[in-house]
Coordinates of C-alpha atoms in Angstrom, one line a residue:
Chain G
M1 CA 1.5 -19.3 14.6
M2 CA 2.2 -15.9 13.0
G3 CA 0.3 -12.9 14.0
R4 CA -1.4 -12.4 10.6
T5 CA -1.6 -15.6 8.8
I6 CA -3.5 -18.2 6.9
V7 CA -6.0 -20.4 8.8
I8 CA -7.2 -23.4 6.9
D9 CA -10.5 -25.1 7.5
P10 CA -10.7 -28.3 5.3
G11 CA -14.3 -28.7 6.5
R12 CA -15.4 -25.7 4.5
C13 CA -13.5 -26.6 1.3
I14 CA -15.7 -27.5 -1.6
G15 CA -12.9 -28.4 -4.0
C16 CA -13.8 -25.6 -6.4
Q17 CA -10.2 -24.9 -7.4
A18 CA -10.6 -21.1 -7.2
C19 CA -7.5 -21.0 -4.9
V20 CA -5.5 -23.0 -7.5
S21 CA -6.5 -20.7 -10.3
A22 CA -5.8 -17.6 -8.2
C23 CA -2.4 -18.9 -7.1
R24 CA -1.4 -19.0 -10.7
E25 CA -2.0 -15.3 -10.9
C26 CA 0.5 -14.5 -8.2
D27 CA 3.3 -12.3 -9.5
S28 CA 6.2 -14.2 -8.0
H29 CA 5.4 -17.5 -9.8
R30 CA 3.1 -16.5 -12.7
G31 CA 1.4 -19.4 -14.4
K32 CA 2.3 -22.0 -11.8
S33 CA 0.0 -22.9 -8.9
M34 CA 1.8 -23.4 -5.6
I35 CA -1.3 -24.5 -3.7
H36 CA -2.3 -28.2 -3.6
L37 CA -5.9 -29.2 -3.5
D38 CA -6.4 -32.9 -2.7
Y39 CA -9.6 -34.9 -2.9
L40 CA -9.4 -37.0 0.2
D41 CA -11.8 -39.8 -0.7
Q42 CA -12.6 -39.4 -4.3
G43 CA -15.5 -41.3 -5.6
A44 CA -17.0 -41.8 -2.1
S45 CA -17.1 -38.2 -0.7
V46 CA -16.6 -34.6 -1.9
A47 CA -14.1 -34.0 1.0
S48 CA -11.2 -32.0 -0.2
S49 CA -8.3 -30.2 1.5
P50 CA -6.2 -27.3 0.4
T51 CA -2.5 -27.2 1.3
V52 CA -0.4 -24.1 1.4
C53 CA 3.1 -23.8 2.9
M54 CA 2.7 -24.1 6.6
H55 CA 5.7 -21.9 7.3
C56 CA 7.2 -24.2 9.9
E57 CA 8.4 -22.3 13.0
D58 CA 9.9 -25.0 15.3
P59 CA 11.9 -26.8 14.0
V60 CA 12.2 -23.8 11.7
A61 CA 11.7 -24.5 8.0
P62 CA 13.0 -28.1 7.6
C63 CA 13.2 -27.3 3.8
A64 CA 15.6 -24.5 4.5
Q65 CA 17.6 -26.6 6.9
V66 CA 18.3 -29.4 4.4
C67 CA 18.9 -27.1 1.5
P68 CA 22.5 -27.6 0.5
A69 CA 22.7 -24.3 -1.4
E70 CA 21.4 -21.9 1.3
A71 CA 18.6 -21.0 -1.2
I72 CA 15.6 -20.8 1.1
L73 CA 15.4 -17.6 3.1
V74 CA 13.3 -17.2 6.2
T75 CA 12.5 -13.6 6.8
P76 CA 12.1 -12.2 10.4
D77 CA 8.3 -12.2 10.0
G78 CA 8.4 -16.0 9.8
V79 CA 7.7 -16.4 6.1
V80 CA 9.6 -19.2 4.5
H81 CA 10.4 -18.0 1.0
D82 CA 10.6 -19.9 -2.3
A83 CA 14.1 -20.7 -3.5
D84 CA 16.5 -17.9 -4.4
K85 CA 16.8 -18.4 -8.2
S86 CA 20.5 -17.7 -8.3
R87 CA 21.2 -20.3 -5.7
C88 CA 18.8 -23.2 -6.1
I89 CA 20.5 -26.2 -7.7
G90 CA 17.3 -28.1 -8.1
C91 CA 18.4 -31.1 -6.0
G92 CA 14.9 -31.7 -4.5
N93 CA 16.0 -32.1 -0.9
C94 CA 13.3 -29.7 0.2
V95 CA 10.6 -31.6 -1.7
S96 CA 11.3 -34.8 0.0
A97 CA 12.2 -33.4 3.4
C98 CA 9.0 -31.3 3.8
P99 CA 6.6 -33.4 6.0
M100 CA 3.6 -31.5 4.6
G101 CA 4.3 -32.3 0.9
V102 CA 4.5 -28.6 -0.2
P103 CA 7.5 -27.7 -2.4
K104 CA 7.5 -28.4 -6.1
I105 CA 10.5 -28.7 -8.3
D106 CA 11.1 -28.1 -11.9
L107 CA 14.0 -30.4 -12.8
E108 CA 14.7 -28.9 -16.1
A109 CA 14.9 -25.3 -14.8
K110 CA 16.7 -26.6 -11.7
L111 CA 14.4 -24.6 -9.5
Q112 CA 12.1 -25.1 -6.6
F113 CA 8.8 -23.4 -6.2
K114 CA 6.7 -23.1 -3.2
C115 CA 4.0 -20.9 -1.6
N116 CA 5.6 -17.8 -0.1
L117 CA 2.4 -16.5 1.5
C118 CA 2.1 -14.3 -1.6
Y119 CA 4.9 -12.1 -0.3
D120 CA 4.3 -9.5 -3.0
R121 CA 0.8 -9.0 -1.5
T122 CA 1.1 -9.8 2.2
S123 CA 4.2 -7.6 2.7
Y124 CA 1.9 -4.7 1.6
G125 CA -0.9 -5.8 3.9
L126 CA -3.0 -7.5 1.3
A127 CA -4.4 -11.1 1.7
P128 CA -2.8 -13.9 -0.3
M129 CA -4.5 -14.7 -3.6
C130 CA -6.0 -18.0 -2.4
A131 CA -7.6 -16.5 0.7
T132 CA -8.9 -13.6 -1.4
V133 CA -10.9 -15.8 -3.7
C134 CA -11.9 -18.7 -1.5
P135 CA -15.7 -18.6 -1.6
T136 CA -16.3 -20.5 1.6
G137 CA -13.7 -19.2 3.9
S138 CA -11.8 -22.5 3.9
I139 CA -8.6 -20.4 3.4
F140 CA -8.8 -17.4 5.8
Y141 CA -6.2 -14.7 6.1
G142 CA -5.9 -12.5 9.1
T143 CA -5.3 -12.5 12.8
L144 CA -6.9 -14.9 15.3
E145 CA -9.0 -12.0 16.6
E146 CA -10.3 -11.2 13.1
L147 CA -11.1 -14.8 12.6
R148 CA -13.0 -14.9 15.9
T149 CA -15.0 -11.8 14.9
E150 CA -16.3 -13.6 11.9
R151 CA -16.6 -17.0 13.6
P152 CA -17.2 -16.6 17.3
G153 CA -15.6 -19.2 19.5
V154 CA -13.6 -20.8 16.7
E155 CA -10.5 -22.7 17.8
V156 CA -7.3 -23.2 15.8
A157 CA -4.2 -25.4 16.2
S158 CA -0.8 -25.0 14.7
T159 CA 1.2 -28.0 15.9
F160 CA 1.5 -31.3 14.1
D161 CA 2.6 -34.7 15.4
F162 CA 4.7 -36.7 12.9
D163 CA 5.2 -40.0 14.7
G164 CA 6.4 -38.3 17.9
S165 CA 8.1 -35.3 16.2
I166 CA 6.2 -32.2 16.9
I167 CA 6.3 -29.3 14.4
S168 CA 4.7 -26.0 15.1
T169 CA 3.8 -23.9 12.2
G170 CA 3.1 -20.3 11.2
V171 CA -0.1 -21.3 9.4
A172 CA -2.9 -22.7 11.5
M173 CA -5.9 -25.1 11.0
V174 CA -9.4 -24.9 12.4
V175 CA -10.2 -27.5 15.0
P176 CA -13.6 -28.3 16.5
R177 CA -14.6 -26.5 19.6
G178 CA -13.9 -28.4 22.8
R179 CA -10.8 -30.1 21.4
P180 CA -7.8 -29.5 23.6
V181 CA -6.0 -26.5 22.0
D182 CA -2.5 -27.8 22.8
E183 CA -3.1 -31.2 21.4
P184 CA -1.1 -31.5 18.1
L185 CA -2.9 -32.3 14.9
P186 CA -2.2 -35.7 13.4
G187 CA 0.6 -35.4 10.7
G188 CA -0.5 -38.8 9.4
A189 CA 3.0 -40.3 9.7
G190 CA 1.8 -43.7 10.7
E191 CA -1.2 -43.8 8.4
H192 CA -1.4 -45.6 5.2
A193 CA -3.1 -43.1 2.9
R194 CA -5.8 -44.3 0.6
V195 CA -4.7 -43.3 -2.8
T196 CA -7.7 -41.9 -4.5
G197 CA -7.5 -42.1 -8.2
S198 CA -6.2 -39.1 -10.2
P199 CA -5.0 -36.1 -8.2
Q200 CA -7.6 -33.9 -9.7
P201 CA -11.1 -34.5 -11.1
A202 CA -11.0 -35.6 -14.7
G203 CA -10.8 -32.6 -17.0
H204 CA -8.5 -30.1 -18.5
L205 CA -7.1 -28.8 -15.3
E206 CA -3.4 -29.0 -14.8
P207 CA -2.6 -31.5 -12.0
S208 CA -1.5 -29.4 -9.1
A209 CA -0.5 -32.4 -7.1
D210 CA 2.5 -33.2 -9.2
N211 CA 5.4 -31.9 -7.2
V212 CA 8.0 -32.9 -9.8
L213 CA 7.9 -31.1 -13.2
G214 CA 10.0 -31.9 -16.2
D215 CA 12.5 -34.6 -17.0
P216 CA 16.0 -34.5 -15.6
L217 CA 18.5 -33.4 -18.2
Chain E
M1 CA 38.6 -21.1 13.2
R2 CA 38.9 -23.7 10.4
P3 CA 37.4 -21.4 7.7
V4 CA 39.9 -18.6 8.7
L5 CA 42.8 -21.1 8.3
V6 CA 41.6 -22.4 5.0
G7 CA 41.2 -18.8 3.8
I8 CA 44.7 -17.8 5.0
V9 CA 46.3 -20.9 3.3
T10 CA 44.4 -20.1 0.0
A11 CA 45.6 -16.5 0.1
L12 CA 49.1 -17.6 0.8
V13 CA 49.1 -20.1 -2.1
L14 CA 47.8 -17.4 -4.5
S15 CA 50.5 -15.0 -3.2
A16 CA 53.2 -17.6 -3.9
A17 CA 51.7 -18.3 -7.3
I18 CA 51.8 -14.5 -8.1
F19 CA 55.4 -14.3 -6.9
L20 CA 56.5 -17.4 -9.0
G21 CA 54.4 -16.6 -12.1
S22 CA 55.7 -13.1 -12.3
R23 CA 59.3 -14.4 -12.1
G24 CA 59.9 -13.1 -8.6
L25 CA 57.8 -10.0 -9.2
H26 CA 60.1 -9.1 -12.2
N27 CA 57.1 -9.0 -14.5
F28 CA 54.7 -7.6 -11.9
D29 CA 53.2 -4.2 -12.8
S30 CA 53.1 -2.2 -9.7
A31 CA 50.5 0.1 -11.2
L32 CA 48.1 -2.9 -10.9
A33 CA 49.1 -3.8 -7.4
P34 CA 45.7 -2.8 -5.8
Y35 CA 44.0 -5.3 -8.1
A36 CA 46.4 -8.1 -7.3
I37 CA 46.1 -7.4 -3.5
A38 CA 42.3 -7.4 -3.8
S39 CA 42.5 -10.7 -5.6
V40 CA 44.4 -12.1 -2.6
F41 CA 41.7 -10.9 -0.3
L42 CA 39.2 -12.4 -2.7
A43 CA 40.9 -15.8 -2.5
F44 CA 40.7 -15.5 1.3
G45 CA 37.0 -14.5 1.2
I46 CA 36.0 -17.2 -1.2
A47 CA 37.8 -20.0 0.7
Y48 CA 36.5 -18.7 4.0
R49 CA 32.9 -18.4 2.8
Y50 CA 33.1 -21.7 1.0
T51 CA 34.3 -23.6 4.1
V52 CA 31.5 -22.0 6.2
W53 CA 29.0 -23.0 3.5
I54 CA 30.1 -26.7 3.3
S55 CA 30.1 -27.0 7.1
S56 CA 26.3 -27.2 7.2
P57 CA 25.0 -30.8 7.1
G58 CA 23.2 -30.6 3.8
A59 CA 26.0 -29.0 1.9
R60 CA 28.7 -31.1 3.6
R61 CA 27.2 -34.3 2.6
L62 CA 26.5 -33.2 -0.9
F63 CA 30.0 -31.8 -1.3
R64 CA 31.5 -35.2 -0.4
K65 CA 29.0 -37.2 -2.5
G66 CA 29.4 -34.9 -5.4
W67 CA 33.2 -35.0 -5.5
G68 CA 33.0 -38.8 -4.9
A69 CA 30.8 -39.1 -7.9
A70 CA 32.9 -36.8 -10.0
L71 CA 36.2 -38.6 -9.2
S72 CA 34.7 -42.1 -9.3
W73 CA 36.5 -44.4 -11.7
Q74 CA 33.3 -46.5 -12.0
N75 CA 31.3 -43.5 -13.1
L76 CA 33.9 -42.4 -15.5
R77 CA 33.9 -45.9 -17.1
R78 CA 30.2 -46.1 -17.2
T79 CA 29.4 -42.6 -18.5
P80 CA 32.7 -41.0 -19.6
T81 CA 31.0 -38.0 -21.2
A82 CA 28.7 -37.2 -18.3
L83 CA 31.1 -34.8 -16.4
P84 CA 32.3 -32.8 -19.4
R85 CA 28.8 -32.6 -20.8
M86 CA 27.3 -31.4 -17.6
I87 CA 30.1 -28.8 -17.2
A88 CA 29.3 -27.5 -20.7
T89 CA 25.5 -27.5 -20.4
Y90 CA 25.2 -26.4 -16.8
L91 CA 28.1 -24.2 -16.1
G92 CA 28.9 -22.9 -19.6
F93 CA 25.7 -22.7 -21.6
Q94 CA 23.4 -22.8 -18.5
K95 CA 20.7 -24.7 -20.2
F96 CA 18.6 -24.7 -17.1
L97 CA 18.2 -20.9 -17.3
G98 CA 16.7 -21.3 -20.7
A99 CA 14.0 -23.5 -19.1
R100 CA 13.3 -20.6 -16.7
S101 CA 13.1 -17.8 -19.3
R102 CA 14.8 -17.4 -22.7
A103 CA 15.4 -13.7 -22.2
R104 CA 17.0 -14.2 -18.8
W105 CA 19.1 -17.0 -20.2
A106 CA 20.4 -14.6 -23.0
A107 CA 21.1 -11.8 -20.6
H108 CA 22.8 -14.1 -18.1
Q109 CA 25.0 -15.6 -20.9
L110 CA 26.1 -12.1 -21.9
I111 CA 27.1 -11.3 -18.3
F112 CA 28.7 -14.8 -17.8
W113 CA 30.9 -14.7 -21.0
G114 CA 31.7 -11.1 -20.5
C115 CA 32.8 -11.6 -16.9
L116 CA 34.7 -14.8 -17.8
L117 CA 36.5 -13.0 -20.6
A118 CA 37.3 -10.1 -18.3
A119 CA 38.6 -12.4 -15.6
A120 CA 40.7 -14.4 -18.0
I121 CA 42.4 -11.2 -19.1
T122 CA 42.7 -9.1 -15.9
F123 CA 43.7 -11.7 -13.3
P124 CA 46.8 -13.0 -15.2
L125 CA 47.6 -9.4 -16.2
T126 CA 47.5 -8.0 -12.6
W127 CA 49.4 -11.0 -11.3
G128 CA 52.2 -10.4 -13.7
W129 CA 51.6 -13.7 -15.5
F130 CA 50.8 -12.1 -18.9
T131 CA 53.3 -9.7 -20.4
F132 CA 53.6 -8.2 -23.8
T133 CA 57.0 -7.4 -25.2
A134 CA 58.2 -5.9 -28.4
N135 CA 61.7 -6.0 -29.9
T136 CA 61.2 -2.6 -31.4
G137 CA 60.2 0.1 -29.0
A138 CA 56.8 1.0 -30.5
G139 CA 55.8 -2.3 -32.1
P140 CA 53.7 -3.2 -34.0
Q141 CA 55.1 -6.7 -33.7
Y142 CA 54.4 -7.9 -30.1
T143 CA 55.0 -11.2 -28.3
M144 CA 52.6 -12.4 -25.6
N145 CA 54.4 -14.2 -22.7
I146 CA 52.8 -16.3 -20.1
W147 CA 54.9 -16.8 -16.9
G148 CA 57.8 -15.2 -18.9
F149 CA 57.6 -17.8 -21.7
P150 CA 56.9 -16.5 -25.2
V151 CA 53.6 -18.0 -26.4
V152 CA 52.3 -16.1 -29.4
G153 CA 53.6 -13.3 -31.6
F154 CA 51.1 -10.9 -33.2
N155 CA 50.9 -7.6 -35.0
A156 CA 49.2 -5.0 -32.8
L157 CA 47.6 -3.5 -35.9
S158 CA 46.1 -6.8 -37.1
V159 CA 42.6 -8.0 -36.2
L160 CA 44.1 -10.4 -33.6
G161 CA 46.1 -7.6 -32.1
W162 CA 43.0 -5.4 -31.9
L163 CA 41.0 -8.1 -30.2
L164 CA 43.8 -8.8 -27.7
F165 CA 44.1 -5.2 -26.7
H166 CA 40.3 -4.6 -26.7
G167 CA 39.2 -7.8 -25.0
L168 CA 38.1 -5.9 -21.9
D169 CA 36.1 -3.4 -24.0
I170 CA 34.3 -6.3 -25.6
A171 CA 33.7 -7.9 -22.2
A172 CA 32.3 -4.5 -20.9
V173 CA 29.8 -4.2 -23.8
L174 CA 28.6 -7.8 -23.1
V175 CA 28.2 -7.2 -19.4
I176 CA 26.5 -3.8 -19.8
A177 CA 23.9 -5.3 -22.1
G178 CA 23.1 -8.2 -19.8
A179 CA 23.2 -6.3 -16.5
T180 CA 21.0 -3.5 -17.9
Y181 CA 18.4 -6.0 -18.9
F182 CA 18.4 -7.5 -15.3
L183 CA 18.3 -4.0 -13.8
I184 CA 15.3 -3.0 -15.8
R185 CA 13.7 -6.3 -15.0
R186 CA 14.3 -5.7 -11.2
M187 CA 12.6 -2.3 -11.5
R188 CA 9.6 -3.3 -13.6
D189 CA 8.9 -7.0 -13.1
R190 CA 7.0 -7.9 -9.9
E191 CA 8.2 -11.5 -10.1
A192 CA 11.8 -10.1 -9.7
S193 CA 11.0 -7.3 -7.3
T194 CA 9.0 -9.4 -4.8
G195 CA 11.2 -9.5 -1.7
Q196 CA 14.2 -8.1 -3.5
R197 CA 16.9 -6.6 -1.3
F198 CA 19.0 -3.6 -2.4
G199 CA 22.3 -5.0 -1.1
Y200 CA 21.7 -8.5 -2.4
D201 CA 19.9 -8.0 -5.7
L202 CA 20.7 -4.5 -7.0
V203 CA 24.2 -3.8 -5.8
P204 CA 25.7 -6.6 -7.9
L205 CA 24.1 -5.3 -11.1
L206 CA 25.1 -1.7 -10.3
A207 CA 28.7 -2.9 -9.5
L208 CA 28.9 -4.7 -12.9
I209 CA 27.6 -1.7 -14.8
I210 CA 29.9 0.8 -12.9
I211 CA 33.0 -1.4 -13.6
S212 CA 32.1 -1.8 -17.2
V213 CA 31.2 1.8 -17.9
T214 CA 34.4 3.2 -16.1
G215 CA 36.4 0.6 -18.0
L216 CA 35.0 1.8 -21.3
L217 CA 35.6 5.4 -20.3
L218 CA 39.3 4.6 -19.9
T219 CA 39.4 3.5 -23.5
F220 CA 37.4 6.5 -24.5
S221 CA 39.8 8.8 -22.6
S222 CA 42.9 7.4 -24.3
V223 CA 41.3 7.2 -27.8
A224 CA 39.3 10.4 -27.9
L225 CA 40.6 12.7 -25.1
H226 CA 44.3 12.1 -25.4
G227 CA 44.3 10.7 -22.0
G228 CA 42.2 13.5 -20.5
G229 CA 40.8 12.5 -17.1
Y230 CA 42.5 9.1 -17.3
E231 CA 44.0 9.1 -13.8
F232 CA 40.7 10.0 -12.2
L233 CA 38.9 7.3 -14.2
A234 CA 41.6 4.8 -13.4
V235 CA 41.1 5.4 -9.7
L236 CA 37.3 5.2 -10.0
H237 CA 37.5 2.0 -12.0
M238 CA 40.0 0.5 -9.6
A239 CA 37.9 1.4 -6.6
A240 CA 34.8 -0.2 -8.2
V241 CA 36.7 -3.4 -9.1
V242 CA 38.4 -3.7 -5.7
L243 CA 35.1 -3.2 -3.7
T244 CA 33.3 -5.7 -6.0
L245 CA 36.0 -8.3 -5.5
L246 CA 35.8 -7.9 -1.7
Y247 CA 32.0 -8.1 -1.8
L248 CA 32.0 -11.1 -4.1
P249 CA 32.1 -13.9 -1.5
F250 CA 29.4 -12.4 0.7
G251 CA 26.5 -11.6 -1.6
K252 CA 24.8 -12.7 -4.7
F253 CA 28.0 -13.3 -6.6
F254 CA 28.7 -16.2 -4.3
H255 CA 26.4 -18.3 -6.5
I256 CA 29.4 -18.4 -8.9
A257 CA 31.2 -20.6 -6.3
Q258 CA 28.1 -22.5 -5.4
R259 CA 26.7 -23.4 -8.8
P260 CA 29.2 -26.2 -9.6
A261 CA 27.4 -28.1 -6.8
A262 CA 24.6 -28.6 -9.3
V263 CA 27.0 -30.7 -11.4
G264 CA 28.1 -32.7 -8.3
M265 CA 24.5 -33.2 -7.3
Q266 CA 23.4 -34.4 -10.7
L267 CA 26.4 -36.8 -11.0
F268 CA 25.7 -38.2 -7.6
K269 CA 21.9 -38.5 -8.2
Y270 CA 21.8 -39.9 -11.7
T271 CA 25.0 -41.7 -12.4
E272 CA 26.1 -43.3 -9.2
H273 CA 23.7 -46.3 -8.9
G274 CA 20.6 -45.2 -10.7
E275 CA 18.2 -47.3 -8.4
I276 CA 14.9 -45.5 -7.8
R277 CA 13.3 -45.2 -4.4
R278 CA 9.5 -45.4 -4.7
C279 CA 6.8 -43.9 -2.4
R280 CA 6.1 -46.4 0.4
N281 CA 2.5 -45.7 0.0
C282 CA 1.6 -45.4 -3.7
G283 CA 4.8 -46.6 -5.4
E284 CA 5.4 -43.4 -7.4
P285 CA 9.1 -42.7 -7.9
I286 CA 10.5 -40.2 -5.4
D287 CA 14.2 -39.9 -6.2
T288 CA 17.2 -42.1 -6.6
T289 CA 17.9 -44.4 -3.7
A290 CA 21.3 -43.0 -3.0
Y291 CA 19.8 -39.5 -2.9
V292 CA 17.0 -40.3 -0.6
D293 CA 19.4 -42.1 1.8
N294 CA 21.7 -39.1 1.7
L295 CA 18.7 -36.8 2.5
R296 CA 17.6 -39.0 5.4
A297 CA 21.1 -38.9 6.9
T298 CA 21.1 -35.1 6.5
M299 CA 17.8 -34.9 8.3
R300 CA 19.1 -37.0 11.1
D301 CA 22.2 -34.8 11.4
L302 CA 19.8 -31.9 11.8
K303 CA 17.7 -33.7 14.4
L304 CA 14.7 -33.7 12.1
D305 CA 13.4 -37.0 13.4
F306 CA 10.7 -37.4 10.8
D307 CA 13.2 -38.5 8.2
A308 CA 11.1 -41.6 7.4
M309 CA 8.7 -39.2 5.8
A310 CA 11.2 -38.6 3.0
E311 CA 10.2 -42.0 1.6
V312 CA 6.6 -41.0 1.1
C313 CA 5.7 -38.9 -2.0
P314 CA 4.4 -35.3 -1.4
R315 CA 0.9 -36.1 -2.5
C316 CA 0.6 -39.1 -0.1
K317 CA 2.0 -36.9 2.7
R318 CA -0.9 -34.5 2.1
L319 CA -3.5 -37.3 1.7
R320 CA -2.3 -38.9 4.9
R321 CA -2.6 -35.7 6.8
G322 CA -5.9 -34.8 5.3
Q323 CA -7.4 -38.2 5.9
A324 CA -6.1 -38.3 9.5
Y325 CA -7.7 -34.8 10.0
R326 CA -11.0 -36.1 8.6
T327 CA -10.9 -39.3 10.7
T328 CA -9.8 -38.0 14.0
V329 CA -10.1 -34.2 14.2
K330 CA -13.3 -33.3 12.3
P331 CA -14.8 -36.7 11.6
G332 CA -16.6 -37.0 8.3
F333 CA -16.6 -33.4 7.2

């Protein structure tokens, strides 16, 4: 994981959508939310889980590796950036290759969008928009030491197991105390997800779960 | 080694074309030699960089599939207008940029048509392919020749004559307008300035503006200053152009060579078979079958062994991971 990074605790998420709204305010993708908020068992439970770009470290950024246009830059600080606007050809390789389901694509604009850890803020030492507004600390930004100052003894994990393929990421997730730290988190590759109705609660909110925007030309 | 060889061959082919097109250098204007030499280096650079680019698994596969789709007889019979239409809408009028921002589309169109006009005039001129001859020493009746063959006669004092002789000035005005918009945007707009790099994002705009301004000053010098400062301006303009041509394959301008891949991708994706691959979990369409298969093969080339995940839609990927976390990591949160 990166030194100063996002740590996600789905157990604290109350599904309030503050992160989704705040993400829309980010200067590098104004008006579009790059964060995904999924209701895991809609109708039966209030469990929800936010997903930001996990900034994969090893193998480094599969999205960038499969990009045929060399459009996704990984800076030395480990941040996997959104597509370079002059290069992205809108093919969607990154959308389908990402095992986390993160990148979005606008087919009309031939452009990919994804969380870039609010680079306009984090490169100046500020926390990303989502972490700034999260009322429950489900999305935390800082170092592991800072997290442990707030939540003594908390453990985090930053490896995922996708059917035998291990991916280590720059963003971490909180795990219960006592769980072996080096045990990878389940990527859910073999699972059959229960599809839970509409991606967002009914209402006027724009569905953030739709990774594909617009019709092909 | 291969990119170097491809580069050298391309540069040699261009050199031969310059030699033949200028009738054995008979029509070659030695005052323009630095431009012609820079264009040979440019040919090397573009071919070298392009070969390096398409040697990565993702680009290599798309390059083959894209050209396969573009040259496919079946595709041509099924959708004969697809290729010319896409070339016009993607590469010419860049409709996709309009979907990003109308102002950026307009500015980019100004730069695009300005550069295209300038390239269409200067490259053949510096290669000795275009020549202008007059039977009477001072004109005004001129003949324009291509490769030494007379093509069109015109009066230098007519509107057509003015346009032909001021084509580069028109191009410069278009480019200055577009590039200035982008430069201001890069200084003021935080969407543009986030993560911007001087060499990658600002140098190309500055180069375009310097080339255009020094080019216009050459006209200004000859029209208003009786050629005052012309030689200095000519060297300045030449240096700006030559350095830009040498930089072109290695910075932001390389998108000019890369963008046609969008046409190949689109042709391959939507005209080849048209069959849609659906999410294994929820049945939502993911992409065309040919494209998903191509991506999975790319992922295997790269030793990304989770390629089967490409057949699950992004939302189901997240739900699976979230539900697995809820079941096995932090049960019932």
